[in-house]
CSV table of C-alpha atoms and ligand atoms in Angstrom, one decimal:
chain,number,residue,atom,x,y,z
C,45,MET,CA,6.0,13.2,-14.8
C,46,ILE,CA,7.7,16.3,-13.7
C,47,THR,CA,7.0,19.0,-16.3
C,48,GLN,CA,9.3,21.9,-17.1
C,49,SER,CA,6.8,24.3,-15.7
C,50,ALA,CA,6.5,22.3,-12.5
C,51,LEU,CA,10.3,22.4,-12.2
C,52,VAL,CA,10.2,26.2,-12.6
C,53,SER,CA,7.8,26.5,-9.7
C,54,PHE,CA,9.9,24.3,-7.5
C,55,ASP,CA,12.4,27.2,-7.4
C,56,ARG,CA,10.3,29.1,-4.9
C,57,LEU,CA,9.7,26.2,-2.7
C,58,GLU,CA,11.8,24.8,0.2
C,59,THR,CA,13.0,21.2,-0.2
C,60,PRO,CA,12.4,18.4,0.5
C,61,PHE,CA,8.8,17.9,-0.3
C,62,TYR,CA,6.5,15.2,-1.6
C,63,TYR,CA,5.2,16.2,-5.0
C,64,TYR,CA,1.9,14.6,-6.1
C,65,ASP,CA,1.0,14.6,-9.8
C,66,MET,CA,-2.7,14.7,-9.4
C,67,ASP,CA,-3.3,14.0,-13.2
C,68,VAL,CA,-1.4,10.7,-12.8
C,69,LEU,CA,-3.5,9.9,-9.6
C,70,ARG,CA,-6.8,10.7,-11.4
C,71,SER,CA,-5.9,8.6,-14.5
C,72,THR,CA,-4.8,5.7,-12.3
C,73,VAL,CA,-7.9,5.8,-10.1
C,74,ASP,CA,-10.2,6.2,-13.2
C,75,ASN,CA,-8.6,3.3,-14.9
C,76,PHE,CA,-9.0,1.1,-11.8
C,77,SER,CA,-12.6,2.2,-11.3
C,78,SER,CA,-13.7,1.4,-14.9
C,79,THR,CA,-11.8,-1.9,-15.1
C,80,LEU,CA,-13.2,-3.0,-11.7
C,81,ARG,CA,-16.7,-2.1,-12.9
C,82,LYS,CA,-16.2,-4.1,-16.1
C,83,TYR,CA,-15.2,-7.2,-14.1
C,84,GLY,CA,-17.6,-6.7,-11.2
C,85,ILE,CA,-14.8,-6.6,-8.6
C,86,THR,CA,-14.8,-4.2,-5.6
C,87,ALA,CA,-11.6,-2.5,-4.5
C,88,HIS,CA,-10.9,-1.2,-1.0
C,89,TYR,CA,-8.0,1.2,-1.1
C,90,ALA,CA,-5.4,0.4,1.6
C,91,VAL,CA,-5.3,3.7,3.4
C,92,LYS,CA,-1.9,2.9,5.0
C,93,ALA,CA,-0.2,3.5,1.7
C,94,ASN,CA,-0.9,7.2,1.7
C,95,SER,CA,-3.5,8.9,3.9
C,96,ASN,CA,-3.3,12.5,2.7
C,97,ASP,CA,-6.7,14.2,2.6
C,98,ARG,CA,-6.6,15.1,-1.0
C,99,ILE,CA,-5.5,11.7,-2.1
C,100,LEU,CA,-8.2,10.0,-0.1
C,101,GLN,CA,-10.8,12.4,-1.5
C,102,THR,CA,-9.7,11.6,-5.1
C,103,ILE,CA,-9.9,7.9,-4.5
C,104,SER,CA,-13.2,8.0,-2.6
C,105,GLY,CA,-14.6,10.4,-5.2
C,106,ALA,CA,-14.1,7.7,-7.8
C,107,GLY,CA,-16.3,5.3,-5.8
C,108,LEU,CA,-13.7,3.0,-4.4
C,109,GLN,CA,-14.1,1.7,-0.9
C,110,ALA,CA,-11.5,1.7,1.9
C,111,GLU,CA,-9.4,-0.8,3.8
C,112,CYS,CA,-8.0,0.4,7.2
C,113,ALA,CA,-5.4,-0.9,9.5
C,114,THR,CA,-6.2,1.2,12.6
C,115,GLY,CA,-9.1,3.1,14.2
C,116,ASN,CA,-7.5,6.4,13.2
C,117,GLU,CA,-7.4,5.4,9.6
C,118,ILE,CA,-11.1,4.5,9.8
C,119,SER,CA,-11.9,8.0,11.1
C,120,LEU,CA,-9.8,9.6,8.4
C,121,ALA,CA,-11.3,7.5,5.7
C,122,ILE,CA,-14.8,8.4,6.8
C,123,ALA,CA,-13.9,12.1,7.1
C,124,ASN,CA,-12.6,12.0,3.5
C,125,GLY,CA,-15.6,10.5,1.8
C,126,PHE,CA,-15.4,6.8,2.1
C,127,PRO,CA,-18.7,5.3,3.2
C,128,PRO,CA,-18.4,3.4,6.5
C,129,GLU,CA,-20.4,0.5,5.1
C,130,GLY,CA,-17.6,-0.2,2.6
C,131,ILE,CA,-14.8,-0.3,5.1
C,132,PHE,CA,-12.8,-3.4,5.9
C,133,PHE,CA,-10.8,-3.3,9.1
C,134,ASP,CA,-7.6,-5.3,9.1
C,135,GLY,CA,-4.8,-5.7,11.5
C,136,VAL,CA,-3.3,-8.3,13.9
C,137,ALA,CA,-3.7,-6.1,17.0
C,138,LYS,CA,-7.0,-4.3,16.9
C,139,THR,CA,-7.6,-2.7,20.4
C,140,ASP,CA,-10.9,-2.8,22.3
C,141,ARG,CA,-11.3,0.9,21.7
C,142,GLU,CA,-10.7,0.6,18.0
C,143,ILE,CA,-13.2,-2.3,17.8
C,144,VAL,CA,-15.9,-0.4,19.7
C,145,ASN,CA,-15.5,2.7,17.5
C,146,ALA,CA,-15.6,0.6,14.3
C,147,LEU,CA,-18.8,-1.1,15.5
C,148,LYS,CA,-20.4,2.2,16.2
C,149,ALA,CA,-19.3,3.6,12.9
C,150,GLY,CA,-21.0,0.7,11.1
C,151,ILE,CA,-18.1,-0.6,9.1
C,152,GLN,CA,-18.6,-3.4,6.6
C,153,CYS,CA,-16.4,-6.1,8.0
C,154,PHE,CA,-13.7,-7.0,10.5
C,155,ASN,CA,-11.0,-9.2,8.9
C,156,CYS,CA,-10.0,-11.3,11.9
C,157,GLU,CA,-6.6,-12.9,12.4
C,158,SER,CA,-6.9,-15.0,15.5
C,159,ILE,CA,-9.4,-17.0,17.6
C,160,GLN,CA,-8.9,-14.6,20.5
C,161,GLU,CA,-9.7,-11.6,18.3
C,162,LEU,CA,-13.0,-13.3,17.3
C,163,GLU,CA,-13.9,-13.7,21.0
C,164,VAL,CA,-13.0,-10.1,21.9
C,165,ILE,CA,-15.1,-8.7,19.0
C,166,ASP,CA,-18.0,-10.9,20.0
C,167,ALA,CA,-17.9,-9.7,23.6
C,168,LEU,CA,-17.6,-6.0,22.6
C,169,ALA,CA,-20.4,-6.3,20.0
C,170,GLY,CA,-22.6,-8.0,22.6
C,171,GLY,CA,-22.0,-5.2,25.1
C,172,LEU,CA,-23.2,-2.7,22.5
C,173,GLY,CA,-26.2,-4.9,21.5
C,174,LEU,CA,-24.8,-5.1,17.9
C,175,LYS,CA,-23.8,-7.9,15.6
C,176,ALA,CA,-20.3,-7.7,14.1
C,177,ASP,CA,-19.7,-8.8,10.5
C,178,VAL,CA,-16.5,-10.8,10.3
C,179,ALA,CA,-14.3,-12.4,7.7
C,180,ILE,CA,-11.6,-14.8,8.5
C,181,ARG,CA,-8.1,-13.9,7.3
C,182,VAL,CA,-6.8,-17.2,6.1
C,183,ASN,CA,-3.1,-17.7,5.6
C,184,PRO,CA,-2.8,-18.9,2.0
C,185,ASP,CA,0.7,-20.3,2.6
C,186,ILE,CA,2.0,-19.2,-0.8
C,187,ASP,CA,5.3,-17.4,-1.4
C,188,ALA,CA,4.7,-14.2,-3.3
C,189,HIS,CA,8.4,-14.1,-4.3
C,190,THR,CA,9.0,-10.6,-3.1
C,191,HIS,CA,11.3,-9.4,-0.4
C,192,LYS,CA,11.1,-11.4,2.8
C,193,TYR,CA,9.9,-8.3,4.8
C,194,ILE,CA,6.9,-7.7,2.5
C,195,THR,CA,5.9,-11.3,2.2
C,196,THR,CA,2.9,-12.1,4.5
C,197,GLY,CA,1.2,-15.2,3.1
C,198,THR,CA,3.5,-18.0,4.1
C,199,GLU,CA,2.8,-20.6,6.9
C,200,GLU,CA,5.4,-18.9,9.3
C,201,ASP,CA,4.0,-15.4,9.2
C,202,LYS,CA,2.2,-13.7,12.1
C,203,PHE,CA,-0.6,-12.9,9.8
C,204,GLY,CA,-3.8,-14.8,9.3
C,205,ILE,CA,-5.1,-18.2,10.5
C,206,SER,CA,-3.7,-21.4,9.0
C,207,THR,CA,-5.8,-24.3,7.8
C,208,TRP,CA,-4.7,-26.5,10.7
C,209,ALA,CA,-6.6,-24.1,13.0
C,210,PHE,CA,-9.9,-24.1,11.0
C,211,ASP,CA,-11.7,-26.4,13.5
C,212,ASP,CA,-11.0,-23.9,16.2
C,213,VAL,CA,-12.4,-21.1,14.0
C,214,PHE,CA,-15.6,-23.1,13.4
C,215,ALA,CA,-15.9,-23.8,17.1
C,216,ALA,CA,-15.4,-20.1,17.9
C,217,LEU,CA,-17.9,-19.0,15.2
C,218,SER,CA,-20.6,-21.3,16.6
C,219,ARG,CA,-20.2,-20.1,20.2
C,220,CYS,CA,-19.9,-16.4,19.4
C,221,HIS,CA,-23.5,-15.3,18.8
C,222,ASN,CA,-22.7,-11.7,18.2
C,223,LEU,CA,-20.6,-12.5,15.1
C,224,GLN,CA,-22.0,-12.7,11.7
C,225,PHE,CA,-19.6,-14.7,9.4
C,226,ARG,CA,-19.3,-13.0,6.0
C,227,GLY,CA,-16.4,-14.5,4.2
C,228,ILE,CA,-12.7,-15.1,3.8
C,229,HIS,CA,-9.8,-12.7,3.5
C,230,MET,CA,-6.3,-13.4,2.2
C,231,HIS,CA,-3.3,-11.2,1.6
C,232,ALA,CA,-0.2,-12.7,-0.1
C,233,GLY,CA,2.2,-9.8,0.4
C,234,SER,CA,3.2,-6.7,-1.4
C,235,GLN,CA,4.7,-5.6,-4.8
C,236,ILE,CA,3.3,-8.7,-6.7
C,237,THR,CA,3.7,-8.4,-10.4
C,238,ASP,CA,3.6,-12.1,-11.3
C,239,MET,CA,-0.1,-12.8,-12.1
C,240,ASN,CA,0.6,-16.5,-11.4
C,241,VAL,CA,0.7,-15.6,-7.7
C,242,TYR,CA,-2.8,-14.2,-7.9
C,243,ALA,CA,-3.9,-17.2,-10.0
C,244,MET,CA,-2.6,-19.4,-7.1
C,245,LEU,CA,-4.3,-17.2,-4.6
C,246,CYS,CA,-7.6,-17.6,-6.4
C,247,LYS,CA,-7.2,-21.4,-6.3
C,248,ARG,CA,-6.6,-21.2,-2.6
C,249,ALA,CA,-9.6,-19.0,-2.1
C,250,ALA,CA,-11.8,-21.6,-3.9
C,251,GLU,CA,-10.4,-24.4,-1.7
C,252,PHE,CA,-11.0,-22.4,1.5
C,253,GLU,CA,-14.5,-21.4,0.2
C,254,LYS,CA,-15.3,-25.1,-0.2
C,255,ILE,CA,-14.2,-26.0,3.3
C,256,PHE,CA,-16.2,-23.2,4.9
C,257,SER,CA,-19.3,-24.1,2.8
C,258,GLU,CA,-19.0,-27.7,3.8
C,259,HIS,CA,-19.2,-26.7,7.4
C,260,GLY,CA,-22.3,-24.7,6.7
C,261,TYR,CA,-20.9,-21.2,6.5
C,262,ASP,CA,-22.2,-19.0,3.7
C,263,VAL,CA,-19.1,-17.3,2.1
C,264,GLN,CA,-20.3,-14.1,0.6
C,265,ILE,CA,-17.1,-12.1,0.6
C,266,LEU,CA,-14.0,-13.4,-1.2
C,267,ASN,CA,-11.3,-10.9,-0.4
C,268,LEU,CA,-8.0,-11.4,-2.1
C,269,GLY,CA,-6.2,-8.6,-0.3
C,270,GLY,CA,-3.7,-6.1,-1.8
C,271,GLY,CA,-0.2,-6.4,-3.2
C,272,LEU,CA,-0.6,-5.4,-6.8
C,273,GLY,CA,2.9,-4.2,-7.8
C,274,VAL,CA,4.2,-1.2,-9.7
C,275,ASP,CA,7.2,-0.7,-11.9
C,276,TYR,CA,9.9,0.8,-9.7
C,277,GLU,CA,12.5,0.3,-12.5
C,278,LYS,CA,10.7,2.2,-15.3
C,279,PRO,CA,8.2,4.4,-13.5
C,280,LEU,CA,8.1,7.2,-16.1
C,281,GLU,CA,7.3,4.9,-19.1
C,282,ASN,CA,5.2,2.3,-17.3
C,283,TRP,CA,3.3,4.1,-14.6
C,284,MET,CA,-0.1,2.3,-15.0
C,285,PRO,CA,-0.3,-0.8,-12.8
C,286,ASP,CA,-1.7,-3.9,-14.4
C,287,ILE,CA,-5.2,-3.8,-12.9
C,288,GLU,CA,-6.6,-5.3,-16.1
C,289,GLY,CA,-4.3,-8.3,-15.7
C,290,LEU,CA,-5.3,-8.7,-12.1
C,291,CYS,CA,-9.0,-8.5,-12.8
C,292,ARG,CA,-8.7,-10.9,-15.7
C,293,THR,CA,-6.7,-13.4,-13.7
C,294,ILE,CA,-9.4,-13.3,-11.0
C,295,SER,CA,-12.3,-13.7,-13.4
C,296,GLU,CA,-10.5,-16.7,-15.0
C,297,ASN,CA,-9.5,-18.4,-11.8
C,298,LEU,CA,-12.1,-17.8,-9.2
C,299,PRO,CA,-15.5,-19.3,-9.9
C,300,LEU,CA,-18.3,-17.5,-8.1
C,301,LYS,CA,-21.6,-18.7,-6.7
C,302,PRO,CA,-24.7,-16.5,-6.7
C,303,GLY,CA,-24.5,-13.9,-3.9
C,304,GLN,CA,-20.7,-14.0,-3.7
C,305,THR,CA,-18.6,-10.8,-4.3
C,306,VAL,CA,-14.9,-10.5,-5.0
C,307,HIS,CA,-12.8,-7.8,-3.3
C,308,ILE,CA,-9.3,-6.6,-3.5
C,309,GLU,CA,-7.3,-4.2,-1.3
C,310,PRO,CA,-4.8,-2.3,-3.5
C,311,GLY,CA,-2.7,0.3,-1.7
C,312,ARG,CA,0.7,0.9,-3.5
C,313,ALA,CA,-0.7,0.4,-7.0
C,314,LEU,CA,-3.1,3.3,-6.7
C,315,VAL,CA,-0.7,5.9,-5.3
C,316,ALA,CA,3.0,4.9,-5.8
C,317,GLU,CA,3.6,6.5,-9.2
C,318,CYS,CA,1.9,9.8,-8.6
C,319,GLY,CA,4.3,10.7,-5.8
C,320,HIS,CA,7.9,12.0,-6.1
C,321,ILE,CA,10.3,13.3,-3.5
C,322,ILE,CA,11.8,16.5,-4.7
C,323,SER,CA,15.1,17.3,-3.0
C,324,ARG,CA,18.1,19.6,-3.6
C,325,VAL,CA,21.7,18.6,-3.6
C,326,ILE,CA,23.4,20.1,-0.6
C,327,TYR,CA,26.9,19.1,-1.4
C,328,VAL,CA,28.8,17.1,-4.1
C,329,LYS,CA,31.6,15.2,-2.5
C,330,LYS,CA,34.4,13.8,-4.7
C,331,GLY,CA,36.4,10.9,-3.4
C,332,LEU,CA,39.3,9.1,-5.0
C,333,LYS,CA,37.1,6.6,-7.0
C,334,LYS,CA,33.6,7.7,-6.2
C,335,GLN,CA,31.5,10.8,-6.3
C,336,PHE,CA,28.5,11.5,-4.0
C,337,ALA,CA,25.5,13.7,-4.4
C,338,ILE,CA,24.3,14.5,-0.9
C,339,LEU,CA,20.6,15.3,-0.8
C,340,ASP,CA,18.6,17.3,1.7
C,341,CYS,CA,16.3,14.4,2.3
C,342,GLY,CA,17.1,11.0,3.8
C,343,LEU,CA,15.7,7.7,5.2
C,344,HIS,CA,13.3,9.7,7.4
C,345,THR,CA,11.8,11.0,4.2
C,346,LEU,CA,11.7,7.7,2.4
C,347,ILE,CA,12.5,4.6,4.5
C,348,ARG,CA,11.9,1.9,1.9
C,349,PRO,CA,15.5,1.7,0.5
C,350,ALA,CA,17.0,1.5,4.0
C,351,LEU,CA,14.3,-0.8,5.4
C,352,TYR,CA,14.2,-3.4,2.6
C,353,GLN,CA,16.6,-2.5,-0.1
C,354,ALA,CA,13.9,-1.1,-2.3
C,355,VAL,CA,14.9,0.4,-5.6
C,356,HIS,CA,13.6,3.8,-6.6
C,357,GLN,CA,14.6,5.7,-9.8
C,358,VAL,CA,16.5,8.8,-9.0
C,359,GLU,CA,16.8,11.6,-11.5
C,360,ASN,CA,18.7,14.9,-11.7
C,361,LEU,CA,16.0,17.3,-12.9
C,362,SER,CA,18.4,20.2,-13.2
C,363,CYS,CA,21.2,18.8,-15.3
C,364,LYS,CA,21.0,16.1,-18.0
C,365,ALA,CA,24.5,16.3,-19.5
C,366,PRO,CA,27.3,15.5,-19.2
C,367,VAL,CA,26.5,12.1,-17.8
C,368,GLU,CA,28.6,11.0,-14.8
C,369,LYS,CA,28.6,8.1,-12.4
C,370,TYR,CA,27.9,8.8,-8.7
C,371,ASP,CA,26.0,7.6,-5.6
C,372,VAL,CA,23.0,9.6,-4.4
C,373,VAL,CA,22.9,9.6,-0.6
C,374,GLY,CA,20.7,11.0,2.1
C,375,ASN,CA,21.4,13.4,5.0
C,376,VAL,CA,21.2,10.9,7.9
C,377,CYS,CA,24.2,9.4,9.6
C,378,GLU,CA,23.5,5.8,8.7
C,379,SER,CA,25.3,3.9,6.0
C,380,SER,CA,22.1,2.4,4.7
C,381,ASP,CA,20.9,5.9,3.8
C,382,VAL,CA,21.5,5.5,0.1
C,383,PHE,CA,19.0,6.2,-2.7
C,384,ALA,CA,21.1,5.2,-5.7
C,385,LYS,CA,24.5,3.4,-6.1
C,386,ASP,CA,26.5,4.1,-9.2
C,387,LEU,CA,23.8,6.1,-10.8
C,388,GLU,CA,24.6,7.2,-14.4
C,389,GLY,CA,22.9,10.6,-14.6
C,390,GLY,CA,23.4,14.2,-15.3
C,391,ALA,CA,26.4,15.6,-13.4
C,392,PRO,CA,25.4,16.8,-9.9
C,393,HIS,CA,25.9,20.3,-8.7
C,394,ARG,CA,25.1,22.0,-5.4
C,395,GLY,CA,21.5,23.2,-5.6
C,396,ASP,CA,20.4,20.8,-8.3
C,397,PHE,CA,16.9,19.4,-8.0
C,398,PHE,CA,16.7,15.6,-7.7
C,399,ALA,CA,13.5,13.5,-8.0
C,400,ILE,CA,13.1,10.2,-6.3
C,401,HIS,CA,10.3,8.6,-8.2
C,402,SER,CA,7.5,6.1,-7.2
C,403,ALA,CA,7.4,7.6,-3.7
C,404,GLY,CA,3.6,8.0,-3.4
C,405,ALA,CA,3.1,4.8,-1.4
C,406,TYR,CA,4.8,4.2,2.0
C,407,GLY,CA,6.7,7.4,1.6
C,408,GLN,CA,5.0,10.4,3.4
C,409,VAL,CA,3.0,8.1,5.7
C,410,MET,CA,6.3,7.0,7.2
C,411,ASN,CA,8.0,10.4,7.3
C,412,MET,CA,9.5,10.9,10.7
C,413,LYS,CA,11.2,13.7,12.7
C,414,TYR,CA,14.5,11.9,13.3
C,415,LEU,CA,17.3,14.4,14.0
C,416,GLN,CA,14.6,16.9,14.7
C,417,ARG,CA,14.2,17.7,11.1
C,418,GLU,CA,10.9,19.1,9.9
C,419,LEU,CA,8.3,16.8,8.4
C,420,ALA,CA,8.4,17.4,4.7
C,421,PRO,CA,5.2,18.9,3.3
C,422,ALA,CA,3.0,17.8,0.3
C,423,VAL,CA,2.9,19.8,-2.9
C,424,TYR,CA,0.1,19.1,-5.3
C,425,SER,CA,0.4,19.6,-9.1
C,426,ASP,CA,-3.0,21.2,-9.1
C,427,ASP,CA,-1.8,24.0,-7.0
C,428,LEU,CA,1.1,24.9,-9.3
C,429,LYS,CA,-1.1,25.4,-12.4
I,198,PLP,C1,-0.8,-3.5,3.4
I,198,PLP,C2,-2.0,-4.2,3.1
I,198,PLP,C3,-2.7,-4.0,1.9
I,198,PLP,C4,-2.1,-3.1,0.8
I,198,PLP,O1,-0.9,-3.6,0.3
I,198,PLP,P1,-0.3,-3.0,-1.0
I,198,PLP,O2,0.9,-3.8,-1.3
I,198,PLP,O3,0.0,-1.6,-0.8
I,198,PLP,O4,-1.3,-3.2,-2.1
I,198,PLP,C5,-3.9,-4.6,1.7
I,198,PLP,N1,-4.4,-5.5,2.6
I,198,PLP,C6,-3.7,-5.7,3.8
I,198,PLP,C7,-4.3,-6.7,4.7
I,198,PLP,C8,-2.5,-5.1,4.0
I,198,PLP,O5,-1.9,-5.4,5.2
């Protein structure tokens, strides 16, 4: 949603930059928050999707909790209004220092991914005279049907603990006296738009809950992880993710016992559509059969297309007609640095503003200084008003 008045103010700014439409973010967050309340589900925003202060403050301000992948994300989340007692700490490689700091901060729960991790957290908690609340990240062994690099829930992933190792988990939990078992965690992957995947995840959660209960463990937390997808194909028409569908699917497929709470960890769904990369055309290069619009941003500004063939809508904001066919490419010397192939859009000219849509998630957080280019700044719609 790039308004004409926003476009006028872009004129005085250097490109590229990450443009955040804060009205879109607020509407998305408010819709999540009221839908979640209606279904009694708690969301923990996956900070790794976008960790800008103002984005974190908007999300924490609406009462959502946080999910963090590192100690630094935990500090940042707390500094931006997320209560420590609602923080989940995920990750396959939590270091001793991160664990100690998280224990001291009083986070809600460690989502643990290996037997050795349980033992390390137990020892560190013991050293501090504390008890650590832990959930077991279980590998649900389902295929989320997304790209292979963003699928995390199948048997052969490095993530989570598979059912064949449950006996070792029970043995570890019974010998680790500084751990308090709280529940189970799963995460099937990313960019999931098929609600059948979540329905299947709920069925798995119920199966795992039964196994843990039968072994005498009280499962309070049922955490289904993140992954709710967005519409990268039609972001301007369909920018609100299907949080209603996800909550309904959960309420229909996951029976709860008294005292149990359901949690989800959306990252992308909350922030993808509010973010746009705004870039200028540096050169238009005409070949024999092809035409290229060469932008002043590249894979260091948005790595998703180069990393896993992600599709983003690209739009010439400055010129709508005549329509021509061309490739939109970045400014890095890699042949994978392409944002759109055979785009049919307004004819490109040197200096035209281009938008790459749906760039709010896994965009700026992965910005890098490759080729010694500057990191691109954030521009917030609120500041242009
Ligand atoms: C990355 C991640 C998330 C967020 O994923 P999205 O696809 O952005 O919703 C949630 N939980 C865990 C464990 C993750 O690794």
